[in-house]
mmCIF file of C-alpha atoms in Angstrom:
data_model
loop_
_atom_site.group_PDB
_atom_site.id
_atom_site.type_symbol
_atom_site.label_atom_id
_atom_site.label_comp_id
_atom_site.label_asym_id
_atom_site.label_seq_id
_atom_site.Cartn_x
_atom_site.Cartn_y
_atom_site.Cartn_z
ATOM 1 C CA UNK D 1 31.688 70.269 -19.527
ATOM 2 C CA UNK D 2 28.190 72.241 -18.981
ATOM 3 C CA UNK D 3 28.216 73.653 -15.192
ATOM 4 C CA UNK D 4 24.805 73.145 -15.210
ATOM 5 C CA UNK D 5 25.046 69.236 -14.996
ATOM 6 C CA UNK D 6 25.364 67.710 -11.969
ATOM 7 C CA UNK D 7 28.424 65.233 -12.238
ATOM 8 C CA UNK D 8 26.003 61.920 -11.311
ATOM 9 C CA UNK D 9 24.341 62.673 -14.507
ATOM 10 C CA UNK D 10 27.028 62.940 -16.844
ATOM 11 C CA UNK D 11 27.110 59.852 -19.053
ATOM 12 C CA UNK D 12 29.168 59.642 -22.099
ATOM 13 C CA UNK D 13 27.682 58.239 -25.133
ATOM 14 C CA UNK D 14 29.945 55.637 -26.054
ATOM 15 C CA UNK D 15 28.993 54.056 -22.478
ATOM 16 C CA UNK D 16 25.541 54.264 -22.785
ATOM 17 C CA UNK D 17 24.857 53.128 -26.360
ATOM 18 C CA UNK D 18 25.464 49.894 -27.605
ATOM 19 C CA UNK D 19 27.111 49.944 -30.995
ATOM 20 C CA UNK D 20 25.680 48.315 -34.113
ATOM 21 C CA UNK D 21 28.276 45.536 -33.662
ATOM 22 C CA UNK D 22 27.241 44.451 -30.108
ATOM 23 C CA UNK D 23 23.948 44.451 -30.677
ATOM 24 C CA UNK D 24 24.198 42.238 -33.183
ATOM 25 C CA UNK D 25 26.491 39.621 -31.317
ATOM 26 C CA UNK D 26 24.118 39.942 -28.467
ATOM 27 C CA UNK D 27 20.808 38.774 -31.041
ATOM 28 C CA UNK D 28 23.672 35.747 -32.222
ATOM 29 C CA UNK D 29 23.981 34.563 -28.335
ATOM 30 C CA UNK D 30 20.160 34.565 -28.095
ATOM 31 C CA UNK D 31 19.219 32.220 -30.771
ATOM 32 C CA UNK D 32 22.074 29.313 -29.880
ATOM 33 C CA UNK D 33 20.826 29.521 -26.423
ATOM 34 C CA UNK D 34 16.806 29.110 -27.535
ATOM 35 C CA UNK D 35 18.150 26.282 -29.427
ATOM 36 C CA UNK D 36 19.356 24.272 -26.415
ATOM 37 C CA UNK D 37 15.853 25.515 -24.586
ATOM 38 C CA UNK D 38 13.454 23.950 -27.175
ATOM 39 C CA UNK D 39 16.189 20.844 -27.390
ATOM 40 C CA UNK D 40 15.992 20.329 -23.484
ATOM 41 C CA UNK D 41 12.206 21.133 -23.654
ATOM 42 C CA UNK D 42 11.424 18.234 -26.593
ATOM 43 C CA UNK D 43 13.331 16.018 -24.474
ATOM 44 C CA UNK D 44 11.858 16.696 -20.649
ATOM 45 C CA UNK D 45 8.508 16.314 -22.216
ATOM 46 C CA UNK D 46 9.715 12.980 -24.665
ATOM 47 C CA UNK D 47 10.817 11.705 -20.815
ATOM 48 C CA UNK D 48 7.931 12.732 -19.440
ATOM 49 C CA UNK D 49 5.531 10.903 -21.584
ATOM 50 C CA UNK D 50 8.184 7.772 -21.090
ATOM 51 C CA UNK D 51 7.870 8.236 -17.166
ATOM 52 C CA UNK D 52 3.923 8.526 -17.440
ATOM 53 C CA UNK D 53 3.704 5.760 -19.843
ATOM 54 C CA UNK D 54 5.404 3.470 -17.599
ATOM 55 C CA UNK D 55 3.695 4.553 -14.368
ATOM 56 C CA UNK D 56 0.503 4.040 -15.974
ATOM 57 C CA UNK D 57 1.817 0.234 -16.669
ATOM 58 C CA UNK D 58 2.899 0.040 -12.987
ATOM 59 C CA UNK D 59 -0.598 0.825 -11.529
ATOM 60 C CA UNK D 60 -2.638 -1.564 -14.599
ATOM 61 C CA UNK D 61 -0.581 -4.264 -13.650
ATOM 62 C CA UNK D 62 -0.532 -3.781 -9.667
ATOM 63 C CA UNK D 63 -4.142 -3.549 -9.971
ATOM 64 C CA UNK D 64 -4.656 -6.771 -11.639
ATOM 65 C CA UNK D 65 -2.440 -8.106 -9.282
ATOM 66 C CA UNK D 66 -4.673 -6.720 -6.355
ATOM 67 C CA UNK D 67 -7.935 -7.728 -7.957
ATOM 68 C CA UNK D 68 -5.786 -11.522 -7.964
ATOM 69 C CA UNK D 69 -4.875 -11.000 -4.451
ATOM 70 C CA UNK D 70 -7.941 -10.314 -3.178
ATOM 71 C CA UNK D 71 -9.663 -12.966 -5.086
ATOM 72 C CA UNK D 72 -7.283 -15.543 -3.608
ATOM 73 C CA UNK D 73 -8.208 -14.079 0.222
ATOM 74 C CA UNK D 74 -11.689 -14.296 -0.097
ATOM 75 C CA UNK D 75 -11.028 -18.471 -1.929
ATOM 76 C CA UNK D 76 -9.281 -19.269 1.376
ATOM 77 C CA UNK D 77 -11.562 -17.436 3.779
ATOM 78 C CA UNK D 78 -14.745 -19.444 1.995
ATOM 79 C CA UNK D 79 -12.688 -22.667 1.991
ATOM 80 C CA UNK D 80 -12.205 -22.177 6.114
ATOM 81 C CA UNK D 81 -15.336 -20.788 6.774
ATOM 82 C CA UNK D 82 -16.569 -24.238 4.782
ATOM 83 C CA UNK D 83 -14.074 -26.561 6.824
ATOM 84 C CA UNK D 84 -15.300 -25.350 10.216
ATOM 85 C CA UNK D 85 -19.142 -25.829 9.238
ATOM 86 C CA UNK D 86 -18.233 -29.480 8.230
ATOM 87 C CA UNK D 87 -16.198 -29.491 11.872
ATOM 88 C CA UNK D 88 -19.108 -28.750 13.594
ATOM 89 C CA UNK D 89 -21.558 -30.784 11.964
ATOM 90 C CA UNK D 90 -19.032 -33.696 12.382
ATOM 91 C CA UNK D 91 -18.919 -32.643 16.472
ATOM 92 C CA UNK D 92 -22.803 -32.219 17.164
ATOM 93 C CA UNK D 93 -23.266 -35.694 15.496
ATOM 94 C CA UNK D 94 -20.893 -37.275 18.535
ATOM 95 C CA UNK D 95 -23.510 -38.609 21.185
ATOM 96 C CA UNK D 96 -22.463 -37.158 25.164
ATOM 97 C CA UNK D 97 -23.544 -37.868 28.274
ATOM 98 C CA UNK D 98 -25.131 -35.031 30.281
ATOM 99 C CA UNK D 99 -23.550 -36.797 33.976
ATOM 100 C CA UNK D 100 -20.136 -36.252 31.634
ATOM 101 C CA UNK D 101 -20.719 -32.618 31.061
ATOM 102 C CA UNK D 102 -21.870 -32.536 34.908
ATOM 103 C CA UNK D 103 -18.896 -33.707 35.783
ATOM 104 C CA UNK D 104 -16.222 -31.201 33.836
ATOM 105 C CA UNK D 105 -18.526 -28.461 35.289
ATOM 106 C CA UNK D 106 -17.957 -29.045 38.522
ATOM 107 C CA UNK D 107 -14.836 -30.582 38.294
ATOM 108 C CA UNK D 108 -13.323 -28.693 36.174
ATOM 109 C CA UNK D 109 -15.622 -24.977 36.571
ATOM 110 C CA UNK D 110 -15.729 -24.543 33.032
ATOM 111 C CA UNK D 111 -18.969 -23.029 30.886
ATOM 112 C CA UNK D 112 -21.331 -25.681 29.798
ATOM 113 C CA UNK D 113 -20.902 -24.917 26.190
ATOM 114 C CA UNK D 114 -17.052 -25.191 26.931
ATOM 115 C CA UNK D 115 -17.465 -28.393 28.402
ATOM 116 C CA UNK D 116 -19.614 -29.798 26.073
ATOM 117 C CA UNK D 117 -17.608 -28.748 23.177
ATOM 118 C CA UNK D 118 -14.229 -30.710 25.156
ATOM 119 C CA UNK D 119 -16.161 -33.686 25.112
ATOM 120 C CA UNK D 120 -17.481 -33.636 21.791
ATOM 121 C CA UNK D 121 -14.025 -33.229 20.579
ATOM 122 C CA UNK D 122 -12.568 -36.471 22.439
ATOM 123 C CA UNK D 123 -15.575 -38.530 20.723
ATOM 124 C CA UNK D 124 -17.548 -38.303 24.469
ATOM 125 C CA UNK D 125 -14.094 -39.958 26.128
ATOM 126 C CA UNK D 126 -14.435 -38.061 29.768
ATOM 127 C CA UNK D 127 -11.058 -39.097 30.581
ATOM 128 C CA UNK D 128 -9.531 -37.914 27.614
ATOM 129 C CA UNK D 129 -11.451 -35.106 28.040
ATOM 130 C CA UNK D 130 -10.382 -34.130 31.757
ATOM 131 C CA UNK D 131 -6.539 -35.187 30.929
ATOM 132 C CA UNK D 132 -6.542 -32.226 27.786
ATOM 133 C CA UNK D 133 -8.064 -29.965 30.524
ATOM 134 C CA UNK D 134 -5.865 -30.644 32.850
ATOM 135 C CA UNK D 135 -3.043 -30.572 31.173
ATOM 136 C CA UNK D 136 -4.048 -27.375 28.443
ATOM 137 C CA UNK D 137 -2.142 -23.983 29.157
ATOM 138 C CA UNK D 138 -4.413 -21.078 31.283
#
């Protein structure tokens, strides 16, 4: 050996440099391996478009169902709002006495619109009236 190398540096050859052989064993584990890559590739993005296809289904169909929903809400809420108009037109057409209202004022120390409303409700009855007063929860 050459004194002038320092003994880190020494490197024989056959270490260093693959032979013809290897290198070509090392190109043939390469391409298998790139085969299973583009394999596994084509099918994440096959499953992919599967996934996205069906998600896109899932929203399309929960928004129809929303739009339904929502349709059906609004159907009821015009129906009630409808029912308690024809409620109250049925209730101001009842005929009360203004000594009956009087009376559930004082006797009772409700609002005049509350009282009012109590009678209208028991067809201008002030005894049925008082007895639902009486007897209603606070």
């Amino acid at each position: 050996m050459p004194d002038n190398v320092p003994w880190g540096d020494i490197v024989t050859k056959g270490a260093s440099e693959p032979n013809d052989t290897e290198i070509e064993e090392d190109e043939n584990e390469d391409e298998p391996q790139l085969d299973t890559d583009k394999k596994h590739n084509s099918g994440a993005a096959d499953l992919e478009k599967v996934t996205d296809y069906a998600e896109d289904q899932e929203i399309l169909s929960t928004g129809n169902e929303l739009e339904d929903a929502i349709v059906t809400i609004r159907n009821k809420q015009a129906q009630k709002t409808a029912e308690k108009l024809a409620k109250e037109r049925e209730l101001a057409k009842v005929v009360i006495s203004k000594e009956h209202v009087d009376l559930i004022i004082h006797e009772m120390e409700l609002s005049k619109e509350k009282a009012e409303r109590t009678l209208r409700e028991h067809g201008g009855d002030v005894v049925q009236a008082l007895i639902t007063l009486v007897n209603a929860p606070a």
